[in-house]
CSV table of C-alpha atoms in Angstrom, one decimal:
chain,number,residue,atom,x,y,z
A,1,UNK,CA,0.0,0.1,0.1
A,2,UNK,CA,1.2,3.6,-1.0
A,3,UNK,CA,0.4,5.2,2.2
A,4,UNK,CA,1.5,9.0,1.0
A,5,UNK,CA,-0.6,8.6,-1.9
A,6,UNK,CA,-3.5,7.4,0.2
A,7,UNK,CA,-3.2,10.1,2.5
A,8,UNK,CA,-3.0,12.7,-0.1
A,9,UNK,CA,-6.3,11.0,-1.6
A,10,UNK,CA,-8.1,11.1,1.7
A,11,UNK,CA,-7.1,15.1,1.9
A,12,UNK,CA,-8.6,15.5,-1.5
A,13,UNK,CA,-11.9,13.9,-0.3
A,14,UNK,CA,-12.6,15.6,3.1
A,15,UNK,CA,-10.0,18.4,3.4
A,16,UNK,CA,-6.7,18.6,5.5
A,17,UNK,CA,-8.5,19.5,8.6
A,18,UNK,CA,-10.4,16.3,8.6
A,19,UNK,CA,-7.8,13.9,8.0
A,20,UNK,CA,-6.4,12.9,11.5
A,21,UNK,CA,-2.8,11.4,11.8
A,22,UNK,CA,-0.3,11.2,14.5
A,23,UNK,CA,-1.1,11.3,18.2
A,24,UNK,CA,-4.3,12.8,17.3
A,25,UNK,CA,-5.7,9.4,16.4
A,26,UNK,CA,-5.6,8.1,20.0
A,27,UNK,CA,-9.1,9.3,21.1
A,28,UNK,CA,-10.5,7.3,18.3
A,29,UNK,CA,-9.0,4.1,19.4
A,30,UNK,CA,-10.2,3.8,22.9
A,31,UNK,CA,-13.5,2.4,23.6
A,32,UNK,CA,-16.1,2.1,26.5
A,33,UNK,CA,-14.1,-0.8,28.1
A,34,UNK,CA,-10.9,1.4,28.0
A,35,UNK,CA,-9.5,-0.9,25.4
A,36,UNK,CA,-7.0,0.5,22.7
A,37,UNK,CA,-7.3,-0.7,19.2
A,38,UNK,CA,-4.7,-0.7,16.6
A,39,UNK,CA,-3.4,2.4,15.1
A,40,UNK,CA,-5.1,3.2,11.9
A,41,UNK,CA,-3.3,4.8,8.8
A,42,UNK,CA,-5.4,7.9,9.4
A,43,UNK,CA,-8.8,9.0,10.9
A,44,UNK,CA,-11.3,10.4,8.1
A,45,UNK,CA,-14.1,12.6,9.1
A,46,UNK,CA,-16.4,13.2,6.0
A,47,UNK,CA,-19.3,15.6,6.2
A,48,UNK,CA,-21.3,14.5,3.2
A,49,UNK,CA,-22.2,11.2,1.5
A,50,UNK,CA,-20.1,12.3,-1.5
A,51,UNK,CA,-17.1,12.7,0.8
A,52,UNK,CA,-17.6,9.1,2.3
A,53,UNK,CA,-17.9,7.8,-1.1
A,54,UNK,CA,-14.5,9.5,-2.1
A,55,UNK,CA,-12.9,8.1,1.2
A,56,UNK,CA,-14.0,4.6,0.5
A,57,UNK,CA,-13.1,4.8,-3.3
A,58,UNK,CA,-9.5,5.9,-2.4
A,59,UNK,CA,-9.2,3.1,0.3
A,60,UNK,CA,-10.4,0.6,-2.1
A,61,UNK,CA,-8.0,1.8,-4.7
A,62,UNK,CA,-5.0,1.7,-2.3
A,63,UNK,CA,-5.8,-1.8,-0.7
A,64,UNK,CA,-6.6,-0.4,2.7
A,65,UNK,CA,-9.6,-1.8,5.0
A,66,UNK,CA,-12.3,0.6,6.3
A,67,UNK,CA,-13.7,0.8,9.9
A,68,UNK,CA,-16.7,2.9,10.4
A,69,UNK,CA,-17.4,4.5,13.6
A,70,UNK,CA,-20.0,6.4,15.0
A,71,UNK,CA,-20.5,7.3,18.5
A,72,UNK,CA,-18.0,4.7,19.5
A,73,UNK,CA,-20.4,3.3,22.5
A,74,UNK,CA,-20.4,-0.3,21.3
A,75,UNK,CA,-18.8,-2.9,23.7
A,76,UNK,CA,-17.8,-5.6,21.2
A,77,UNK,CA,-15.0,-3.9,19.5
A,78,UNK,CA,-16.6,-3.8,16.2
A,79,UNK,CA,-15.7,0.1,15.9
A,80,UNK,CA,-11.8,-0.4,16.4
A,81,UNK,CA,-9.2,-1.2,14.1
A,82,UNK,CA,-7.4,-4.4,14.4
A,83,UNK,CA,-3.6,-4.9,13.6
A,84,UNK,CA,-3.8,-7.4,10.9
A,85,UNK,CA,-4.2,-5.0,7.7
A,86,UNK,CA,-3.6,-1.4,7.1
A,87,UNK,CA,-6.9,0.6,7.8
A,88,UNK,CA,-8.5,3.9,7.8
A,89,UNK,CA,-11.1,4.6,10.2
A,90,UNK,CA,-13.8,6.7,8.9
A,91,UNK,CA,-15.9,8.8,11.7
A,92,UNK,CA,-19.3,10.0,11.0
A,93,UNK,CA,-19.5,12.5,13.7
A,94,UNK,CA,-19.6,15.4,11.6
A,95,UNK,CA,-22.7,14.0,9.6
A,96,UNK,CA,-25.0,15.2,12.2
A,97,UNK,CA,-28.1,16.8,10.8
A,98,UNK,CA,-31.8,16.0,10.9
A,99,UNK,CA,-32.7,16.9,7.4
A,100,UNK,CA,-36.5,16.9,7.6
A,101,UNK,CA,-39.1,15.6,10.1
A,102,UNK,CA,-42.6,15.2,8.8
A,103,UNK,CA,-45.1,14.9,11.7
A,104,UNK,CA,-48.0,14.0,9.4
A,105,UNK,CA,-46.1,11.4,7.7
A,106,UNK,CA,-44.7,10.3,10.9
A,107,UNK,CA,-40.9,10.2,9.7
A,108,UNK,CA,-37.7,11.6,10.0
A,109,UNK,CA,-34.6,11.7,7.5
A,110,UNK,CA,-31.4,11.9,9.1
A,111,UNK,CA,-27.6,11.6,8.7
A,112,UNK,CA,-25.7,8.9,10.2
A,113,UNK,CA,-24.0,10.9,13.0
A,114,UNK,CA,-27.2,12.3,14.5
A,115,UNK,CA,-27.5,10.6,18.0
A,116,UNK,CA,-30.4,8.8,19.4
A,117,UNK,CA,-31.2,11.5,21.9
A,118,UNK,CA,-31.3,14.1,19.1
A,119,UNK,CA,-33.8,12.2,17.1
A,120,UNK,CA,-35.9,11.6,20.3
A,121,UNK,CA,-35.9,15.2,21.4
A,122,UNK,CA,-37.0,16.5,17.8
A,123,UNK,CA,-39.8,13.9,17.8
A,124,UNK,CA,-41.0,15.0,20.9
A,125,UNK,CA,-41.2,18.7,20.0
A,126,UNK,CA,-43.2,17.5,17.2
A,127,UNK,CA,-45.6,15.5,19.4
A,128,UNK,CA,-44.1,12.2,18.1
A,129,UNK,CA,-42.1,9.2,19.7
A,130,UNK,CA,-38.8,7.7,18.2
A,131,UNK,CA,-39.0,4.6,20.4
A,132,UNK,CA,-35.7,3.0,20.2
A,133,UNK,CA,-33.7,3.8,23.5
A,134,UNK,CA,-30.7,2.8,25.6
A,135,UNK,CA,-28.3,4.1,28.3
A,136,UNK,CA,-25.9,5.5,25.6
A,137,UNK,CA,-28.6,7.4,23.8
A,138,UNK,CA,-26.6,10.6,24.2
A,139,UNK,CA,-23.4,9.5,22.1
A,140,UNK,CA,-24.8,6.5,20.2
A,141,UNK,CA,-25.5,7.6,16.7
A,142,UNK,CA,-28.2,6.3,14.4
A,143,UNK,CA,-25.6,5.0,11.7
A,144,UNK,CA,-24.1,2.7,14.3
A,145,UNK,CA,-27.7,1.6,15.6
A,146,UNK,CA,-28.9,0.6,12.1
A,147,UNK,CA,-25.7,-1.3,11.5
A,148,UNK,CA,-26.0,-3.3,14.8
A,149,UNK,CA,-30.0,-3.6,14.7
A,150,UNK,CA,-29.8,-2.1,18.2
A,151,UNK,CA,-32.4,-3.1,20.7
A,152,UNK,CA,-32.7,-1.4,23.9
A,153,UNK,CA,-35.1,-0.8,26.7
A,154,UNK,CA,-38.1,-0.4,24.3
A,155,UNK,CA,-37.6,-3.5,22.3
A,156,UNK,CA,-40.4,-5.7,24.1
A,157,UNK,CA,-43.1,-3.6,22.7
A,158,UNK,CA,-41.7,-1.7,19.8
A,159,UNK,CA,-39.1,-4.0,18.3
A,160,UNK,CA,-35.4,-3.5,17.3
A,161,UNK,CA,-34.0,-0.8,14.9
A,162,UNK,CA,-35.1,-2.9,11.9
A,163,UNK,CA,-38.7,-2.0,12.7
A,164,UNK,CA,-38.1,1.6,12.5
A,165,UNK,CA,-36.1,1.9,9.5
A,166,UNK,CA,-38.0,2.8,6.3
A,167,UNK,CA,-35.2,3.6,3.9
A,168,UNK,CA,-31.6,3.9,3.8
A,169,UNK,CA,-28.5,5.4,1.9
A,170,UNK,CA,-25.6,3.4,2.0
A,171,UNK,CA,-21.9,3.8,0.3
A,172,UNK,CA,-20.7,0.5,-1.1
A,173,UNK,CA,-17.4,-0.8,-0.7
A,174,UNK,CA,-16.3,0.3,-4.0
A,175,UNK,CA,-17.5,3.6,-3.5
A,176,UNK,CA,-20.7,3.6,-5.1
A,177,UNK,CA,-23.8,5.0,-3.5
A,178,UNK,CA,-26.9,2.9,-3.1
A,179,UNK,CA,-29.8,5.5,-2.5
A,180,UNK,CA,-32.8,3.6,-0.9
A,181,UNK,CA,-34.1,6.5,0.9
A,182,UNK,CA,-37.9,5.6,0.8
A,183,UNK,CA,-40.7,6.6,3.1
A,184,UNK,CA,-43.4,4.5,1.7
A,185,UNK,CA,-44.9,2.0,4.0
A,186,UNK,CA,-46.6,-0.2,1.4
A,187,UNK,CA,-43.8,-1.0,-0.7
A,188,UNK,CA,-44.0,-4.2,-2.6
A,189,UNK,CA,-41.4,-3.4,-5.3
A,190,UNK,CA,-39.4,-6.8,-4.6
A,191,UNK,CA,-36.5,-7.1,-2.5
A,192,UNK,CA,-36.2,-4.8,0.5
A,193,UNK,CA,-32.5,-4.2,0.2
A,194,UNK,CA,-32.3,-2.1,3.5
A,195,UNK,CA,-32.8,-5.2,5.2
A,196,UNK,CA,-29.3,-6.5,4.2
A,197,UNK,CA,-27.7,-3.5,5.7
A,198,UNK,CA,-29.5,-3.6,8.8
A,199,UNK,CA,-27.5,-5.4,11.6
A,200,UNK,CA,-24.5,-6.1,8.9
A,201,UNK,CA,-22.3,-4.0,11.2
A,202,UNK,CA,-20.9,-2.2,8.1
A,203,UNK,CA,-19.6,-5.5,6.4
A,204,UNK,CA,-21.7,-4.5,3.1
A,205,UNK,CA,-21.4,-0.9,3.1
A,206,UNK,CA,-21.5,2.4,5.2
A,207,UNK,CA,-25.0,3.8,6.3
A,208,UNK,CA,-24.9,7.6,5.6
A,209,UNK,CA,-28.6,8.6,5.8
A,210,UNK,CA,-31.8,7.1,7.0
A,211,UNK,CA,-35.4,7.6,6.9
A,212,UNK,CA,-37.1,6.5,10.2
A,213,UNK,CA,-40.6,5.7,11.5
A,214,UNK,CA,-42.0,7.8,14.0
A,215,UNK,CA,-45.2,7.0,16.1
A,216,UNK,CA,-47.5,8.9,18.1
A,217,UNK,CA,-46.3,10.4,21.5
A,218,UNK,CA,-47.4,8.4,24.6
A,219,UNK,CA,-49.4,10.7,26.9
A,220,UNK,CA,-49.7,8.4,30.1
A,221,UNK,CA,-47.0,6.3,31.4
A,222,UNK,CA,-45.8,4.9,34.8
A,223,UNK,CA,-42.9,3.0,35.7
A,224,UNK,CA,-42.0,0.8,38.7
A,225,UNK,CA,-39.4,-1.2,40.4
A,226,UNK,CA,-40.5,-4.8,41.6
A,227,UNK,CA,-38.7,-7.1,43.7
A,228,UNK,CA,-39.2,-10.8,42.8
A,229,UNK,CA,-40.0,-13.3,45.3
A,230,UNK,CA,-38.2,-16.0,42.8
A,231,UNK,CA,-36.8,-15.8,39.3
A,232,UNK,CA,-39.4,-18.1,37.9
A,233,UNK,CA,-42.0,-15.6,38.9
A,234,UNK,CA,-40.6,-13.3,36.1
A,235,UNK,CA,-42.7,-14.6,33.4
A,236,UNK,CA,-45.9,-14.7,35.2
A,237,UNK,CA,-45.5,-11.3,36.1
A,238,UNK,CA,-44.8,-10.2,32.7
A,239,UNK,CA,-48.0,-12.1,31.7
A,240,UNK,CA,-50.0,-10.3,34.1
A,241,UNK,CA,-48.8,-6.9,33.1
A,242,UNK,CA,-49.6,-7.6,29.5
A,243,UNK,CA,-53.1,-8.8,30.4
A,244,UNK,CA,-54.1,-6.3,33.0
A,245,UNK,CA,-52.2,-2.9,32.5
A,246,UNK,CA,-52.4,-1.7,28.8
A,247,UNK,CA,-49.4,-1.8,27.0
A,248,UNK,CA,-46.0,-2.9,28.4
A,249,UNK,CA,-43.4,-0.7,26.8
A,250,UNK,CA,-40.5,-1.9,28.8
A,251,UNK,CA,-39.7,-4.7,31.3
A,252,UNK,CA,-36.3,-5.2,32.3
A,253,UNK,CA,-34.8,-8.1,34.8
A,254,UNK,CA,-32.1,-6.8,37.0
A,255,UNK,CA,-29.8,-8.7,39.1
A,256,UNK,CA,-29.0,-7.7,42.7
A,257,UNK,CA,-25.5,-7.8,41.7
A,258,UNK,CA,-26.0,-5.0,39.3
A,259,UNK,CA,-27.9,-3.1,41.8
A,260,UNK,CA,-25.5,-3.3,44.4
A,261,UNK,CA,-22.8,-2.3,42.2
A,262,UNK,CA,-24.5,0.8,40.9
A,263,UNK,CA,-25.3,1.9,44.6
A,264,UNK,CA,-21.7,1.3,45.5
A,265,UNK,CA,-19.7,2.5,42.8
A,266,UNK,CA,-22.0,5.4,41.3
A,267,UNK,CA,-23.8,6.3,44.4
A,268,UNK,CA,-27.4,5.7,43.2
A,269,UNK,CA,-30.0,5.4,45.9
A,270,UNK,CA,-32.1,2.2,46.4
A,271,UNK,CA,-35.5,2.6,45.5
A,272,UNK,CA,-36.5,0.2,48.0
A,273,UNK,CA,-35.4,-1.3,51.3
A,274,UNK,CA,-36.4,-4.8,50.6
A,275,UNK,CA,-33.8,-7.2,49.6
A,276,UNK,CA,-34.2,-9.6,46.6
A,277,UNK,CA,-31.9,-11.5,44.2
A,278,UNK,CA,-33.9,-10.2,41.4
A,279,UNK,CA,-35.6,-7.2,40.4
A,280,UNK,CA,-37.7,-5.9,37.5
A,281,UNK,CA,-38.2,-2.5,36.1
A,282,UNK,CA,-41.4,-2.0,34.2
A,283,UNK,CA,-43.3,0.7,32.4
A,284,UNK,CA,-46.7,0.5,31.0
A,285,UNK,CA,-48.6,3.1,28.9
A,286,UNK,CA,-52.7,3.3,29.1
A,287,UNK,CA,-55.1,4.6,26.3
A,288,UNK,CA,-56.5,7.9,26.9
A,289,UNK,CA,-58.7,8.2,30.0
A,290,UNK,CA,-57.1,5.6,32.0
A,291,UNK,CA,-54.7,6.4,34.7
A,292,UNK,CA,-51.4,4.3,34.2
A,293,UNK,CA,-50.5,4.6,37.8
A,294,UNK,CA,-53.7,3.2,39.3
A,295,UNK,CA,-53.7,0.3,36.8
A,296,UNK,CA,-50.0,-0.4,37.6
A,297,UNK,CA,-50.4,-0.2,41.3
A,298,UNK,CA,-53.5,-2.4,41.1
A,299,UNK,CA,-51.8,-5.2,39.3
A,300,UNK,CA,-48.8,-5.1,41.4
A,301,UNK,CA,-51.1,-5.3,44.6
A,302,UNK,CA,-52.4,-8.8,43.0
A,303,UNK,CA,-49.1,-9.9,42.1
A,304,UNK,CA,-48.0,-9.5,45.8
A,305,UNK,CA,-51.0,-11.3,47.0
A,306,UNK,CA,-50.4,-14.1,44.8
A,307,UNK,CA,-46.8,-14.5,46.0
A,308,UNK,CA,-45.1,-13.3,42.8
A,309,UNK,CA,-43.3,-10.5,44.2
A,310,UNK,CA,-42.0,-9.0,47.6
A,311,UNK,CA,-42.5,-5.4,47.3
A,312,UNK,CA,-42.8,-2.6,44.6
A,313,UNK,CA,-42.1,1.2,44.1
A,314,UNK,CA,-44.1,2.9,41.7
A,315,UNK,CA,-42.7,6.2,40.5
A,316,UNK,CA,-44.9,9.1,41.3
A,317,UNK,CA,-43.1,11.8,39.6
A,318,UNK,CA,-41.0,12.5,36.5
A,319,UNK,CA,-37.9,12.6,38.7
A,320,UNK,CA,-38.7,9.2,40.2
A,321,UNK,CA,-39.2,7.9,37.0
A,322,UNK,CA,-35.8,9.2,35.7
A,323,UNK,CA,-34.3,8.0,39.0
A,324,UNK,CA,-35.4,4.2,38.1
A,325,UNK,CA,-34.6,4.2,34.9
A,326,UNK,CA,-31.0,5.7,35.5
A,327,UNK,CA,-30.2,2.6,37.5
A,328,UNK,CA,-30.8,0.3,34.1
A,329,UNK,CA,-28.6,2.9,32.4
A,330,UNK,CA,-25.7,2.7,34.6
A,331,UNK,CA,-25.8,-1.0,35.1
């Protein structure tokens, strides 16, 4: 590989300021586990799809591998360079524009570097819901979420990222751009090629833009933490929640060891004094006219009477709700 020519081609593609070499590459090498990956030839920070295509073309012609990085919040090492082949790390953090949000069509078109939290906030301002959610929402980007088919705490009711993608734009391995930015829900035009790239971890191409599905905003939700009497009570409790309390939007099993660690290491407050080996964080949403707190409280009282649970705490405010789910995020 002719490294000087490759670096020149990268600078032609994205500009001198956006090709990172030397010690400035180090922050891009360390992941959430503080593991340090191999040193890339350079880090390229494109701003547009055309620039991504130019970078990939240059790497293809030079015989260099390409590793794509979004928010770099993954724990599997998939966004790090390995040492077995010369590689260019492509960071999409500059591609961070929400291009169009259509509340009537319940869609939003975004660039790959937009964070999950930014999409959630934009949707909420428009009276809509972008349902995928997890602890790294403030730094995880939609490109990585699509490429890993991310799930998160709302997957029980809303599904994985695949269920929220209507269309994609992707830069292929030879630098060609595949444009599948469709927002049509009833699309029976043959193969749904976007599905090939969802969950492919970037092995088939680099996701650069996406059209995402939005949902109506949820107006009445309530959360609770529950101490299970035994682990074999978790599925009966889930079944009871589904039957009696409206829509179960999240249901997370938490081991006592995880709760103990966030209390000890991070300083979170225990939401209850009762001890158990297993806990559940549950969130329900009820139709208009029904009080989610009343419905949740009633079903938990019945679960306690049946011996499924030891204790439960129902959040009575937005702050209490935040504190409950912060436990899950910190774990």
